[in-house]
PDB file of C-alpha atoms (C1' of nucleotides) in Angstrom:
ATOM      1  CA  MET A   1     121.902  -4.119  32.441  1.00 90.00           C
ATOM      2  CA  MET A   2     123.151  -2.334  35.520  1.00 96.00           C
ATOM      3  CA  ASN A   3     122.346   0.831  37.386  1.00 97.00           C
ATOM      4  CA  ILE A   4     124.573   3.877  37.563  1.00 97.00           C
ATOM      5  CA  GLY A   5     126.536   2.744  40.611  1.00 97.00           C
ATOM      6  CA  LYS A   6     127.618  -0.467  38.929  1.00 97.00           C
ATOM      7  CA  ALA A   7     128.471   1.348  35.715  1.00 97.00           C
ATOM      8  CA  ALA A   8     130.528   3.835  37.711  1.00 97.00           C
ATOM      9  CA  ALA A   9     132.447   1.088  39.504  1.00 96.00           C
ATOM     10  CA  ALA A  10     132.998  -0.811  36.261  1.00 95.00           C
ATOM     11  CA  SER A  11     134.219   2.205  34.313  1.00 95.00           C
ATOM     12  CA  GLY A  12     136.076   4.260  36.866  1.00 95.00           C
ATOM     13  CA  VAL A  13     133.859   7.256  36.147  1.00 96.00           C
ATOM     14  CA  SER A  14     131.884   8.409  39.186  1.00 97.00           C
ATOM     15  CA  ALA A  15     128.098   8.350  39.078  1.00 97.00           C
ATOM     16  CA  LYS A  16     128.215  12.074  39.620  1.00 97.00           C
ATOM     17  CA  MET A  17     130.329  12.559  36.501  1.00 97.00           C
ATOM     18  CA  ILE A  18     128.232  10.176  34.411  1.00 97.00           C
ATOM     19  CA  ARG A  19     125.202  12.346  35.114  1.00 97.00           C
ATOM     20  CA  TYR A  20     127.264  15.442  34.382  1.00 97.00           C
ATOM     21  CA  TYR A  21     128.491  14.096  31.038  1.00 97.00           C
ATOM     22  CA  GLU A  22     124.911  13.305  30.173  1.00 96.00           C
ATOM     23  CA  SER A  23     123.768  16.798  31.151  1.00 95.00           C
ATOM     24  CA  ILE A  24     126.314  18.504  28.920  1.00 94.00           C
ATOM     25  CA  GLY A  25     125.559  16.240  25.992  1.00 94.00           C
ATOM     26  CA  LEU A  26     128.810  14.286  25.922  1.00 96.00           C
ATOM     27  CA  LEU A  27     126.719  11.189  26.516  1.00 96.00           C
ATOM     28  CA  PRO A  28     123.230  10.533  25.152  1.00 96.00           C
ATOM     29  CA  ALA A  29     120.465  10.412  27.745  1.00 96.00           C
ATOM     30  CA  ALA A  30     120.535   7.038  29.448  1.00 97.00           C
ATOM     31  CA  ARG A  31     117.562   4.730  29.230  1.00 97.00           C
ATOM     32  CA  ARG A  32     115.483   4.535  32.366  1.00 97.00           C
ATOM     33  CA  THR A  33     113.599   1.900  34.312  1.00 96.00           C
ATOM     34  CA  ASP A  34     109.919   2.483  35.033  1.00 96.00           C
ATOM     35  CA  SER A  35     110.855   4.037  38.324  1.00 96.00           C
ATOM     36  CA  GLY A  36     113.264   6.478  36.705  1.00 96.00           C
ATOM     37  CA  TYR A  37     116.589   4.778  37.418  1.00 98.00           C
ATOM     38  CA  ARG A  38     119.192   5.080  34.675  1.00 98.00           C
ATOM     39  CA  PHE A  39     120.475   1.779  33.384  1.00 97.00           C
ATOM     40  CA  TYR A  40     123.538   0.874  31.365  1.00 97.00           C
ATOM     41  CA  THR A  41     124.876  -1.958  29.235  1.00 96.00           C
ATOM     42  CA  ASP A  42     128.388  -3.313  28.915  1.00 95.00           C
ATOM     43  CA  GLU A  43     128.678  -1.282  25.743  1.00 94.00           C
ATOM     44  CA  ASP A  44     127.885   1.878  27.688  1.00 96.00           C
ATOM     45  CA  VAL A  45     130.584   0.994  30.185  1.00 96.00           C
ATOM     46  CA  HIS A  46     132.953   0.634  27.270  1.00 95.00           C
ATOM     47  CA  VAL A  47     132.216   4.207  26.240  1.00 96.00           C
ATOM     48  CA  LEU A  48     132.652   5.392  29.802  1.00 96.00           C
ATOM     49  CA  ARG A  49     136.053   3.761  30.014  1.00 96.00           C
ATOM     50  CA  PHE A  50     137.020   5.456  26.764  1.00 96.00           C
ATOM     51  CA  ILE A  51     136.099   8.784  28.319  1.00 96.00           C
ATOM     52  CA  ARG A  52     137.937   7.983  31.511  1.00 96.00           C
ATOM     53  CA  ARG A  53     141.097   7.090  29.643  1.00 95.00           C
ATOM     54  CA  ALA A  54     140.930  10.251  27.535  1.00 96.00           C
ATOM     55  CA  ARG A  55     140.486  12.369  30.655  1.00 96.00           C
ATOM     56  CA  ASP A  56     143.512  10.669  32.183  1.00 95.00           C
ATOM     57  CA  LEU A  57     145.439  11.777  29.120  1.00 96.00           C
ATOM     58  CA  GLY A  58     144.377  15.334  29.791  1.00 95.00           C
ATOM     59  CA  PHE A  59     141.883  15.767  26.966  1.00 96.00           C
ATOM     60  CA  ALA A  60     139.246  18.380  27.636  1.00 95.00           C
ATOM     61  CA  VAL A  61     135.645  17.281  27.468  1.00 95.00           C
ATOM     62  CA  ALA A  62     135.184  19.093  24.163  1.00 93.00           C
ATOM     63  CA  ASP A  63     138.101  17.133  22.681  1.00 94.00           C
ATOM     64  CA  ILE A  64     136.632  13.909  23.981  1.00 96.00           C
ATOM     65  CA  GLY A  65     133.412  14.705  22.182  1.00 95.00           C
ATOM     66  CA  GLU A  66     135.369  14.881  18.946  1.00 95.00           C
ATOM     67  CA  LEU A  67     137.284  11.711  19.708  1.00 95.00           C
ATOM     68  CA  LEU A  68     134.104   9.876  20.569  1.00 95.00           C
ATOM     69  CA  ALA A  69     132.522  10.911  17.290  1.00 95.00           C
ATOM     70  CA  LEU A  70     135.575   9.625  15.418  1.00 95.00           C
ATOM     71  CA  TRP A  71     135.592   6.475  17.487  1.00 95.00           C
ATOM     72  CA  ARG A  72     132.011   5.765  16.527  1.00 94.00           C
ATOM     73  CA  ASP A  73     132.644   6.640  12.879  1.00 95.00           C
ATOM     74  CA  GLN A  74     133.933   3.464  11.262  1.00 93.00           C
ATOM     75  CA  GLY A  75     134.985   5.412   8.177  1.00 94.00           C
ATOM     76  CA  ARG A  76     137.042   8.044   9.993  1.00 96.00           C
ATOM     77  CA  ALA A  77     140.469   8.997   8.716  1.00 96.00           C
ATOM     78  CA  SER A  78     143.231   8.264  11.198  1.00 96.00           C
ATOM     79  CA  ALA A  79     144.678  11.646  10.225  1.00 96.00           C
ATOM     80  CA  ASP A  80     141.785  13.320  12.048  1.00 95.00           C
ATOM     81  CA  VAL A  81     142.531  11.447  15.235  1.00 96.00           C
ATOM     82  CA  LYS A  82     146.233  12.124  14.958  1.00 96.00           C
ATOM     83  CA  ARG A  83     145.607  15.819  14.416  1.00 95.00           C
ATOM     84  CA  ILE A  84     143.603  16.080  17.631  1.00 95.00           C
ATOM     85  CA  ALA A  85     146.165  14.079  19.578  1.00 96.00           C
ATOM     86  CA  LEU A  86     149.124  16.099  18.354  1.00 96.00           C
ATOM     87  CA  GLY A  87     147.271  19.353  18.904  1.00 95.00           C
ATOM     88  CA  HIS A  88     146.761  18.265  22.473  1.00 96.00           C
ATOM     89  CA  VAL A  89     150.418  17.306  22.792  1.00 96.00           C
ATOM     90  CA  ALA A  90     151.400  20.781  21.650  1.00 95.00           C
ATOM     91  CA  ALA A  91     149.100  22.372  24.220  1.00 95.00           C
ATOM     92  CA  LEU A  92     150.496  20.138  26.946  1.00 96.00           C
ATOM     93  CA  GLU A  93     154.036  21.035  25.973  1.00 96.00           C
ATOM     94  CA  ARG A  94     153.282  24.740  26.074  1.00 96.00           C
ATOM     95  CA  LYS A  95     151.939  24.252  29.570  1.00 96.00           C
ATOM     96  CA  ILE A  96     154.978  22.236  30.597  1.00 97.00           C
ATOM     97  CA  ALA A  97     157.322  24.924  29.303  1.00 96.00           C
ATOM     98  CA  GLU A  98     155.411  27.540  31.254  1.00 96.00           C
ATOM     99  CA  LEU A  99     155.605  25.559  34.473  1.00 97.00           C
ATOM    100  CA  GLN A 100     159.247  24.733  33.876  1.00 97.00           C
ATOM    101  CA  GLY A 101     159.992  28.421  33.539  1.00 96.00           C
ATOM    102  CA  MET A 102     158.451  29.010  36.937  1.00 96.00           C
ATOM    103  CA  VAL A 103     160.450  26.167  38.439  1.00 97.00           C
ATOM    104  CA  ASP A 104     163.700  27.471  36.993  1.00 96.00           C
ATOM    105  CA  THR A 105     163.125  30.962  38.332  1.00 95.00           C
ATOM    106  CA  LEU A 106     162.130  29.734  41.781  1.00 96.00           C
ATOM    107  CA  ARG A 107     165.032  27.318  42.010  1.00 96.00           C
ATOM    108  CA  MET A 108     167.433  30.067  41.103  1.00 95.00           C
ATOM    109  CA  LEU A 109     165.974  32.378  43.709  1.00 95.00           C
ATOM    110  CA  ALA A 110     165.884  29.660  46.345  1.00 96.00           C
ATOM    111  CA  ALA A 111     169.501  28.767  45.661  1.00 96.00           C
ATOM    112  CA  HIS A 112     170.507  32.246  46.764  1.00 95.00           C
ATOM    113  CA  CYS A 113     168.328  32.192  49.858  1.00 96.00           C
ATOM    114  CA  HIS A 114     170.133  31.274  53.068  1.00 95.00           C
ATOM    115  CA  GLY A 115     167.104  29.454  54.370  1.00 93.00           C
ATOM    116  CA  ASP A 116     167.998  30.148  57.974  1.00 95.00           C
ATOM    117  CA  ALA A 117     166.712  32.425  60.713  1.00 96.00           C
ATOM    118  CA  ARG A 118     167.939  35.609  59.049  1.00 94.00           C
ATOM    119  CA  PRO A 119     165.242  37.750  57.464  1.00 94.00           C
ATOM    120  CA  ASP A 120     166.895  38.758  54.206  1.00 93.00           C
ATOM    121  CA  CYS A 121     165.703  36.633  51.346  1.00 94.00           C
ATOM    122  CA  PRO A 122     166.200  37.108  47.603  1.00 94.00           C
ATOM    123  CA  ILE A 123     162.919  35.388  46.898  1.00 94.00           C
ATOM    124  CA  LEU A 124     160.978  38.168  48.558  1.00 94.00           C
ATOM    125  CA  THR A 125     163.290  40.764  47.088  1.00 91.00           C
ATOM    126  CA  ASP A 126     162.545  39.479  43.616  1.00 90.00           C
ATOM    127  CA  LEU A 127     158.800  39.425  44.187  1.00 89.00           C
ATOM    128  CA  ASP A 128     159.176  42.910  45.568  1.00 80.00           C
ATOM    129  CA  ALA A 129     161.010  44.252  42.559  1.00 75.00           C
ATOM    130  CA  GLY A 130     158.944  42.421  40.002  1.00 58.00           C
ATOM    131  CA  GLY A 131     161.724  40.227  38.726  1.00 51.00           C
ATOM    132  CA  GLY A 132     163.255  42.919  36.582  1.00 45.00           C
ATOM    133  CA  ARG A 133     160.555  42.696  33.951  1.00 40.00           C
TER     134      ARG A 133
ATOM    135  CA  MET D   1     146.503  58.774  45.525  1.00 90.00           C
ATOM    136  CA  MET D   2     144.947  57.167  42.472  1.00 96.00           C
ATOM    137  CA  ASN D   3     141.773  55.346  41.662  1.00 97.00           C
ATOM    138  CA  ILE D   4     141.528  51.678  40.816  1.00 97.00           C
ATOM    139  CA  GLY D   5     142.113  52.080  37.097  1.00 97.00           C
ATOM    140  CA  LYS D   6     145.437  53.810  37.648  1.00 97.00           C
ATOM    141  CA  ALA D   7     146.476  51.293  40.263  1.00 97.00           C
ATOM    142  CA  ALA D   8     145.594  48.493  37.868  1.00 97.00           C
ATOM    143  CA  ALA D   9     147.626  50.008  35.044  1.00 96.00           C
ATOM    144  CA  ALA D  10     150.563  50.697  37.348  1.00 95.00           C
ATOM    145  CA  SER D  11     150.614  47.224  38.864  1.00 95.00           C
ATOM    146  CA  GLY D  12     149.577  44.969  36.015  1.00 95.00           C
ATOM    147  CA  VAL D  13     146.712  43.594  38.087  1.00 97.00           C
ATOM    148  CA  SER D  14     143.320  44.245  36.523  1.00 97.00           C
ATOM    149  CA  ALA D  15     140.774  46.333  38.404  1.00 97.00           C
ATOM    150  CA  LYS D  16     138.567  43.278  38.398  1.00 96.00           C
ATOM    151  CA  MET D  17     141.196  41.224  40.162  1.00 97.00           C
ATOM    152  CA  ILE D  18     141.993  43.965  42.659  1.00 97.00           C
ATOM    153  CA  ARG D  19     138.371  43.947  43.747  1.00 97.00           C
ATOM    154  CA  TYR D  20     138.414  40.153  43.821  1.00 96.00           C
ATOM    155  CA  TYR D  21     141.532  40.018  45.987  1.00 97.00           C
ATOM    156  CA  GLU D  22     139.890  42.476  48.319  1.00 96.00           C
ATOM    157  CA  SER D  23     136.706  40.402  48.442  1.00 95.00           C
ATOM    158  CA  ILE D  24     138.524  37.213  49.431  1.00 94.00           C
ATOM    159  CA  GLY D  25     140.609  38.958  52.047  1.00 93.00           C
ATOM    160  CA  LEU D  26     143.991  38.798  50.339  1.00 95.00           C
ATOM    161  CA  LEU D  27     144.005  42.590  50.403  1.00 96.00           C
ATOM    162  CA  PRO D  28     142.563  44.780  53.144  1.00 96.00           C
ATOM    163  CA  ALA D  29     139.525  46.839  52.186  1.00 96.00           C
ATOM    164  CA  ALA D  30     140.689  49.852  50.208  1.00 97.00           C
ATOM    165  CA  ARG D  31     140.011  53.324  51.527  1.00 97.00           C
ATOM    166  CA  ARG D  32     137.247  55.176  49.743  1.00 97.00           C
ATOM    167  CA  THR D  33     136.545  58.692  48.605  1.00 96.00           C
ATOM    168  CA  ASP D  34     133.359  60.382  49.778  1.00 96.00           C
ATOM    169  CA  SER D  35     131.620  59.162  46.659  1.00 96.00           C
ATOM    170  CA  GLY D  36     132.651  55.592  47.272  1.00 96.00           C
ATOM    171  CA  TYR D  37     135.562  55.255  44.852  1.00 97.00           C
ATOM    172  CA  ARG D  38     138.451  53.108  46.056  1.00 98.00           C
ATOM    173  CA  PHE D  39     141.780  54.882  46.141  1.00 97.00           C
ATOM    174  CA  TYR D  40     145.333  53.620  46.324  1.00 97.00           C
ATOM    175  CA  THR D  41     148.809  54.827  47.179  1.00 96.00           C
ATOM    176  CA  ASP D  42     152.160  53.968  45.620  1.00 95.00           C
ATOM    177  CA  GLU D  43     152.671  51.587  48.510  1.00 95.00           C
ATOM    178  CA  ASP D  44     149.467  49.776  47.598  1.00 96.00           C
ATOM    179  CA  VAL D  45     150.672  49.469  44.014  1.00 96.00           C
ATOM    180  CA  HIS D  46     153.863  47.978  45.379  1.00 95.00           C
ATOM    181  CA  VAL D  47     151.844  45.268  47.098  1.00 96.00           C
ATOM    182  CA  LEU D  48     149.835  44.671  43.945  1.00 96.00           C
ATOM    183  CA  ARG D  49     152.987  44.183  41.921  1.00 96.00           C
ATOM    184  CA  PHE D  50     154.209  41.714  44.522  1.00 96.00           C
ATOM    185  CA  ILE D  51     150.998  39.760  44.059  1.00 96.00           C
ATOM    186  CA  ARG D  52     151.225  39.950  40.299  1.00 96.00           C
ATOM    187  CA  ARG D  53     154.754  38.610  40.285  1.00 95.00           C
ATOM    188  CA  ALA D  54     153.849  35.773  42.632  1.00 96.00           C
ATOM    189  CA  ARG D  55     150.880  34.828  40.428  1.00 96.00           C
ATOM    190  CA  ASP D  56     153.203  34.810  37.424  1.00 95.00           C
ATOM    191  CA  LEU D  57     155.311  32.304  39.307  1.00 95.00           C
ATOM    192  CA  GLY D  58     152.271  30.112  39.747  1.00 95.00           C
ATOM    193  CA  PHE D  59     151.635  30.656  43.435  1.00 96.00           C
ATOM    194  CA  ALA D  60     148.042  30.127  44.460  1.00 95.00           C
ATOM    195  CA  VAL D  61     146.316  32.982  46.217  1.00 95.00           C
ATOM    196  CA  ALA D  62     146.512  31.133  49.530  1.00 92.00           C
ATOM    197  CA  ASP D  63     150.302  30.872  49.145  1.00 94.00           C
ATOM    198  CA  ILE D  64     150.495  34.535  48.298  1.00 95.00           C
ATOM    199  CA  GLY D  65     148.718  35.354  51.529  1.00 95.00           C
ATOM    200  CA  GLU D  66     151.488  33.580  53.404  1.00 94.00           C
ATOM    201  CA  LEU D  67     154.193  35.239  51.354  1.00 95.00           C
ATOM    202  CA  LEU D  68     152.636  38.649  51.894  1.00 95.00           C
ATOM    203  CA  ALA D  69     152.541  38.100  55.635  1.00 95.00           C
ATOM    204  CA  LEU D  70     156.230  37.179  55.586  1.00 95.00           C
ATOM    205  CA  TRP D  71     157.023  40.089  53.331  1.00 95.00           C
ATOM    206  CA  ARG D  72     155.425  42.476  55.783  1.00 94.00           C
ATOM    207  CA  ASP D  73     157.117  40.823  58.758  1.00 94.00           C
ATOM    208  CA  GLN D  74     160.540  42.436  59.016  1.00 92.00           C
ATOM    209  CA  GLY D  75     161.651  39.747  61.450  1.00 94.00           C
ATOM    210  CA  ARG D  76     160.717  36.773  59.287  1.00 96.00           C
ATOM    211  CA  ALA D  77     163.127  33.887  58.880  1.00 96.00           C
ATOM    212  CA  SER D  78     164.248  33.368  55.291  1.00 96.00           C
ATOM    213  CA  ALA D  79     163.794  29.653  55.945  1.00 96.00           C
ATOM    214  CA  ASP D  80     160.039  30.187  56.032  1.00 95.00           C
ATOM    215  CA  VAL D  81     160.062  31.834  52.634  1.00 96.00           C
ATOM    216  CA  LYS D  82     162.337  29.190  51.185  1.00 96.00           C
ATOM    217  CA  ARG D  83     160.097  26.443  52.509  1.00 95.00           C
ATOM    218  CA  ILE D  84     157.074  27.862  50.751  1.00 95.00           C
ATOM    219  CA  ALA D  85     159.002  28.411  47.533  1.00 96.00           C
ATOM    220  CA  LEU D  86     160.446  24.919  47.459  1.00 96.00           C
ATOM    221  CA  GLY D  87     157.107  23.400  48.379  1.00 94.00           C
ATOM    222  CA  HIS D  88     155.679  25.175  45.383  1.00 96.00           C
ATOM    223  CA  VAL D  89     158.531  23.970  43.200  1.00 96.00           C
ATOM    224  CA  ALA D  90     157.770  20.400  44.252  1.00 95.00           C
ATOM    225  CA  ALA D  91     154.099  20.843  43.385  1.00 95.00           C
ATOM    226  CA  LEU D  92     155.001  22.330  40.016  1.00 96.00           C
ATOM    227  CA  GLU D  93     157.327  19.452  39.290  1.00 96.00           C
ATOM    228  CA  ARG D  94     154.680  16.904  40.152  1.00 95.00           C
ATOM    229  CA  LYS D  95     152.369  18.632  37.721  1.00 96.00           C
ATOM    230  CA  ILE D  96     155.059  18.720  35.056  1.00 97.00           C
ATOM    231  CA  ALA D  97     155.737  15.007  35.488  1.00 96.00           C
ATOM    232  CA  GLU D  98     152.037  14.274  35.154  1.00 96.00           C
ATOM    233  CA  LEU D  99     151.748  16.297  31.956  1.00 97.00           C
ATOM    234  CA  GLN D 100     154.946  14.811  30.606  1.00 97.00           C
ATOM    235  CA  GLY D 101     153.533  11.342  31.144  1.00 96.00           C
ATOM    236  CA  MET D 102     150.526  12.290  29.046  1.00 96.00           C
ATOM    237  CA  VAL D 103     152.763  13.699  26.340  1.00 97.00           C
ATOM    238  CA  ASP D 104     154.916  10.582  26.259  1.00 96.00           C
ATOM    239  CA  THR D 105     151.929   8.286  25.952  1.00 95.00           C
ATOM    240  CA  LEU D 106     150.298  10.366  23.257  1.00 95.00           C
ATOM    241  CA  ARG D 107     153.498  10.748  21.277  1.00 96.00           C
ATOM    242  CA  MET D 108     154.032   7.020  21.368  1.00 95.00           C
ATOM    243  CA  LEU D 109     150.506   6.353  20.201  1.00 94.00           C
ATOM    244  CA  ALA D 110     150.693   9.023  17.514  1.00 96.00           C
ATOM    245  CA  ALA D 111     153.973   7.629  16.253  1.00 96.00           C
ATOM    246  CA  HIS D 112     152.194   4.396  15.398  1.00 96.00           C
ATOM    247  CA  CYS D 113     149.259   6.126  13.754  1.00 96.00           C
ATOM    248  CA  HIS D 114     149.449   6.343   9.976  1.00 95.00           C
ATOM    249  CA  GLY D 115     147.775   9.713   9.989  1.00 94.00           C
ATOM    250  CA  ASP D 116     146.275   9.203   6.575  1.00 95.00           C
ATOM    251  CA  ALA D 117     142.828   8.470   5.192  1.00 96.00           C
ATOM    252  CA  ARG D 118     142.703   4.931   6.557  1.00 94.00           C
ATOM    253  CA  PRO D 119     140.438   4.444   9.580  1.00 95.00           C
ATOM    254  CA  ASP D 120     142.582   2.210  11.754  1.00 94.00           C
ATOM    255  CA  CYS D 121     144.325   4.199  14.457  1.00 94.00           C
ATOM    256  CA  PRO D 122     146.193   2.961  17.526  1.00 94.00           C
ATOM    257  CA  ILE D 123     145.261   6.097  19.427  1.00 94.00           C
ATOM    258  CA  LEU D 124     141.602   5.154  19.417  1.00 94.00           C
ATOM    259  CA  THR D 125     142.450   1.528  20.018  1.00 91.00           C
ATOM    260  CA  ASP D 126     144.327   2.473  23.142  1.00 90.00           C
ATOM    261  CA  LEU D 127     141.560   4.684  24.455  1.00 89.00           C
ATOM    262  CA  ASP D 128     139.211   1.851  23.650  1.00 80.00           C
ATOM    263  CA  ALA D 129     141.143  -0.715  25.605  1.00 75.00           C
ATOM    264  CA  GLY D 130     141.972   1.552  28.482  1.00 57.00           C
ATOM    265  CA  GLY D 131     145.706   1.614  27.890  1.00 51.00           C
ATOM    266  CA  GLY D 132     146.212  -1.798  29.424  1.00 45.00           C
ATOM    267  CA  ARG D 133     145.673  -0.555  32.933  1.00 40.00           C
TER     268      ARG D 133
ATOM    269  C1'  DG E   1     107.863  -4.254  57.634  1.00 70.55           C
ATOM    270  C1'  DT E   2     111.792  -1.956  58.584  1.00 70.55           C
ATOM    271  C1'  DT E   3     116.426  -0.797  57.644  1.00 70.55           C
ATOM    272  C1'  DG E   4     120.072   0.380  54.793  1.00 70.55           C
ATOM    273  C1'  DA E   5     121.867   1.009  50.375  1.00 70.55           C
ATOM    274  C1'  DC E   6     120.839   2.706  46.393  1.00 70.55           C
ATOM    275  C1'  DC E   7     118.711   6.089  43.129  1.00 70.55           C
ATOM    276  C1'  DT E   8     116.623  10.822  41.727  1.00 70.55           C
ATOM    277  C1'  DT E   9     116.991  16.148  41.143  1.00 70.55           C
ATOM    278  C1'  DC E  10     118.571  20.570  42.588  1.00 70.55           C
ATOM    279  C1'  DC E  11     121.805  23.783  44.656  1.00 70.55           C
ATOM    280  C1'  DA E  12     126.329  25.182  45.963  1.00 70.55           C
ATOM    281  C1'  DA E  13     131.149  25.398  46.129  1.00 70.55           C
ATOM    282  C1'  DT E  14     135.929  24.983  44.464  1.00 70.55           C
ATOM    283  C1'  DG E  15     139.779  28.996  41.958  1.00 70.55           C
ATOM    284  C1'  DT E  16     140.817  32.671  38.853  1.00 70.55           C
ATOM    285  C1'  DT E  17     139.466  35.516  35.363  1.00 70.55           C
ATOM    286  C1'  DG E  18     136.566  37.904  32.060  1.00 70.55           C
ATOM    287  C1'  DG E  19     132.281  40.003  30.567  1.00 70.55           C
ATOM    288  C1'  DC E  20     128.061  42.509  30.861  1.00 70.55           C
ATOM    289  C1'  DA E  21     124.411  45.396  32.859  1.00 70.55           C
ATOM    290  C1'  DA E  22     122.485  49.246  35.352  1.00 70.55           C
ATOM    291  C1'  DG E  23     123.525  53.116  37.614  1.00 70.55           C
ATOM    292  C1'  DG E  24     126.429  56.912  39.920  1.00 70.55           C
ATOM    293  C1'  DT E  25     130.739  60.210  39.472  1.00 70.55           C
ATOM    294  C1'  DT E  26     134.270  62.716  37.499  1.00 70.55           C
ATOM    295  C1'  DT E  27     136.611  65.000  33.841  1.00 70.55           C
ATOM    296  C1'  DA E  28     137.117  67.373  29.627  1.00 70.55           C
ATOM    297  C1'  DC E  29     135.560  70.110  26.196  1.00 70.55           C
ATOM    298  C1'  DA E  30     132.364  73.127  23.570  1.00 70.55           C
TER     299       DA E  30
ATOM    300  C1'  DT S   1     126.596  75.680  31.931  1.00 70.55           C
ATOM    301  C1'  DG S   2     125.676  71.630  29.562  1.00 70.55           C
ATOM    302  C1'  DT S   3     126.838  67.404  27.984  1.00 70.55           C
ATOM    303  C1'  DA S   4     129.337  63.502  26.533  1.00 70.55           C
ATOM    304  C1'  DA S   5     132.931  60.374  27.446  1.00 70.55           C
ATOM    305  C1'  DA S   6     135.420  57.894  30.551  1.00 70.55           C
ATOM    306  C1'  DC S   7     135.587  56.342  34.721  1.00 70.55           C
ATOM    307  C1'  DC S   8     133.742  54.121  39.007  1.00 70.55           C
ATOM    308  C1'  DT S   9     130.276  51.098  41.807  1.00 70.55           C
ATOM    309  C1'  DT S  10     127.821  46.461  42.734  1.00 70.55           C
ATOM    310  C1'  DG S  11     126.077  42.238  41.198  1.00 70.55           C
ATOM    311  C1'  DC S  12     125.312  38.369  38.378  1.00 70.55           C
ATOM    312  C1'  DC S  13     126.795  34.976  34.822  1.00 70.55           C
ATOM    313  C1'  DA S  14     130.308  32.285  32.387  1.00 70.55           C
ATOM    314  C1'  DA S  15     134.074  29.197  32.130  1.00 70.55           C
ATOM    315  C1'  DC S  16     136.629  24.425  33.599  1.00 70.55           C
ATOM    316  C1'  DA S  17     135.758  19.555  35.988  1.00 70.55           C
ATOM    317  C1'  DT S  18     134.517  17.777  40.032  1.00 70.55           C
ATOM    318  C1'  DT S  19     132.738  17.135  44.598  1.00 70.55           C
ATOM    319  C1'  DG S  20     129.505  17.616  48.276  1.00 70.55           C
ATOM    320  C1'  DG S  21     125.108  17.864  50.436  1.00 70.55           C
ATOM    321  C1'  DA S  22     120.029  17.973  51.071  1.00 70.55           C
ATOM    322  C1'  DA S  23     115.503  16.154  50.434  1.00 70.55           C
ATOM    323  C1'  DG S  24     113.017  12.590  48.840  1.00 70.55           C
ATOM    324  C1'  DG S  25     111.820   8.150  46.152  1.00 70.55           C
ATOM    325  C1'  DT S  26     113.028   2.960  45.303  1.00 70.55           C
ATOM    326  C1'  DC S  27     114.931  -1.478  45.903  1.00 70.55           C
ATOM    327  C1'  DA S  28     116.788  -5.502  48.306  1.00 70.55           C
ATOM    328  C1'  DA S  29     117.674  -8.198  52.197  1.00 70.55           C
ATOM    329  C1'  DC S  30     116.474  -9.885  56.408  1.00 70.55           C
TER     330       DC S  30
END
DNA sequence: GTTGACCTTCCAATGTTGGCAAGGTTTACA
DNA sequence: TGTAAACCTTGCCAACATTGGAAGGTCAAC
């Protein structure tokens, strides 16, 4: 039995975000004291840490909802969990490839830029010309 | 002399975004016809393509403002441009490393998950335990 | 009993893009 | 000339996750 500040400190999820997750339905409405304060159990903190960890792994809130449902379902098939995880891996890798493409282009352009007081710069020239696309 | 739709098609920046860039001050207010329509010149389209290319390279709008100022400044030092570009590369690489860390963790967890009809799954177990952190 | 630390709800902003609505303008065609 | 389609205008809402603040109620310690 603890209030939202304690639960936040114990789980690593801010009080602000706990209320937000409740508002969007990721978490069930917390029980309240007579005066209206939310209160949480150790079990609730456990769930919050699950969410925190999943966020750290880059899962979107919608994905976490699915994972939470599977987590709670003792009869789940591990294939369902694996599918979500690998789908997320694929999305992450697409993003990485996209960013890496940007890095490669910029590094190439920067390599040809004097980087001194002279004004001519292939980086600007490329932006100017649209990169030949 | 063309209206916003033409400028959008010619530059690859949507009319919506052109208005947005104007609203946040990245672009100066466009000239208007008597009836209030914005109109653009080939030079304006040139600027829009510059912006489009920079966005494709992942520069934030704030960065693009700086790049645009340098682009317009005939006396700029190429070092200034290179600094911005390499700063952006560093930020991109930090992001890539972060995503790659997620991928590595998830791949490792998924590798130990049967992925069949059985319920036990190390992915959920890890989320549960907080990954040992 | 007062002070400070906590809690509550509501509103706003971040950054970039898309969508929709209601209304005015221009263009093309019959 | 009339009209319909295609364009333009502004403004508001939506997304994503998170943070901040304001105004006000509650709890604990001293």
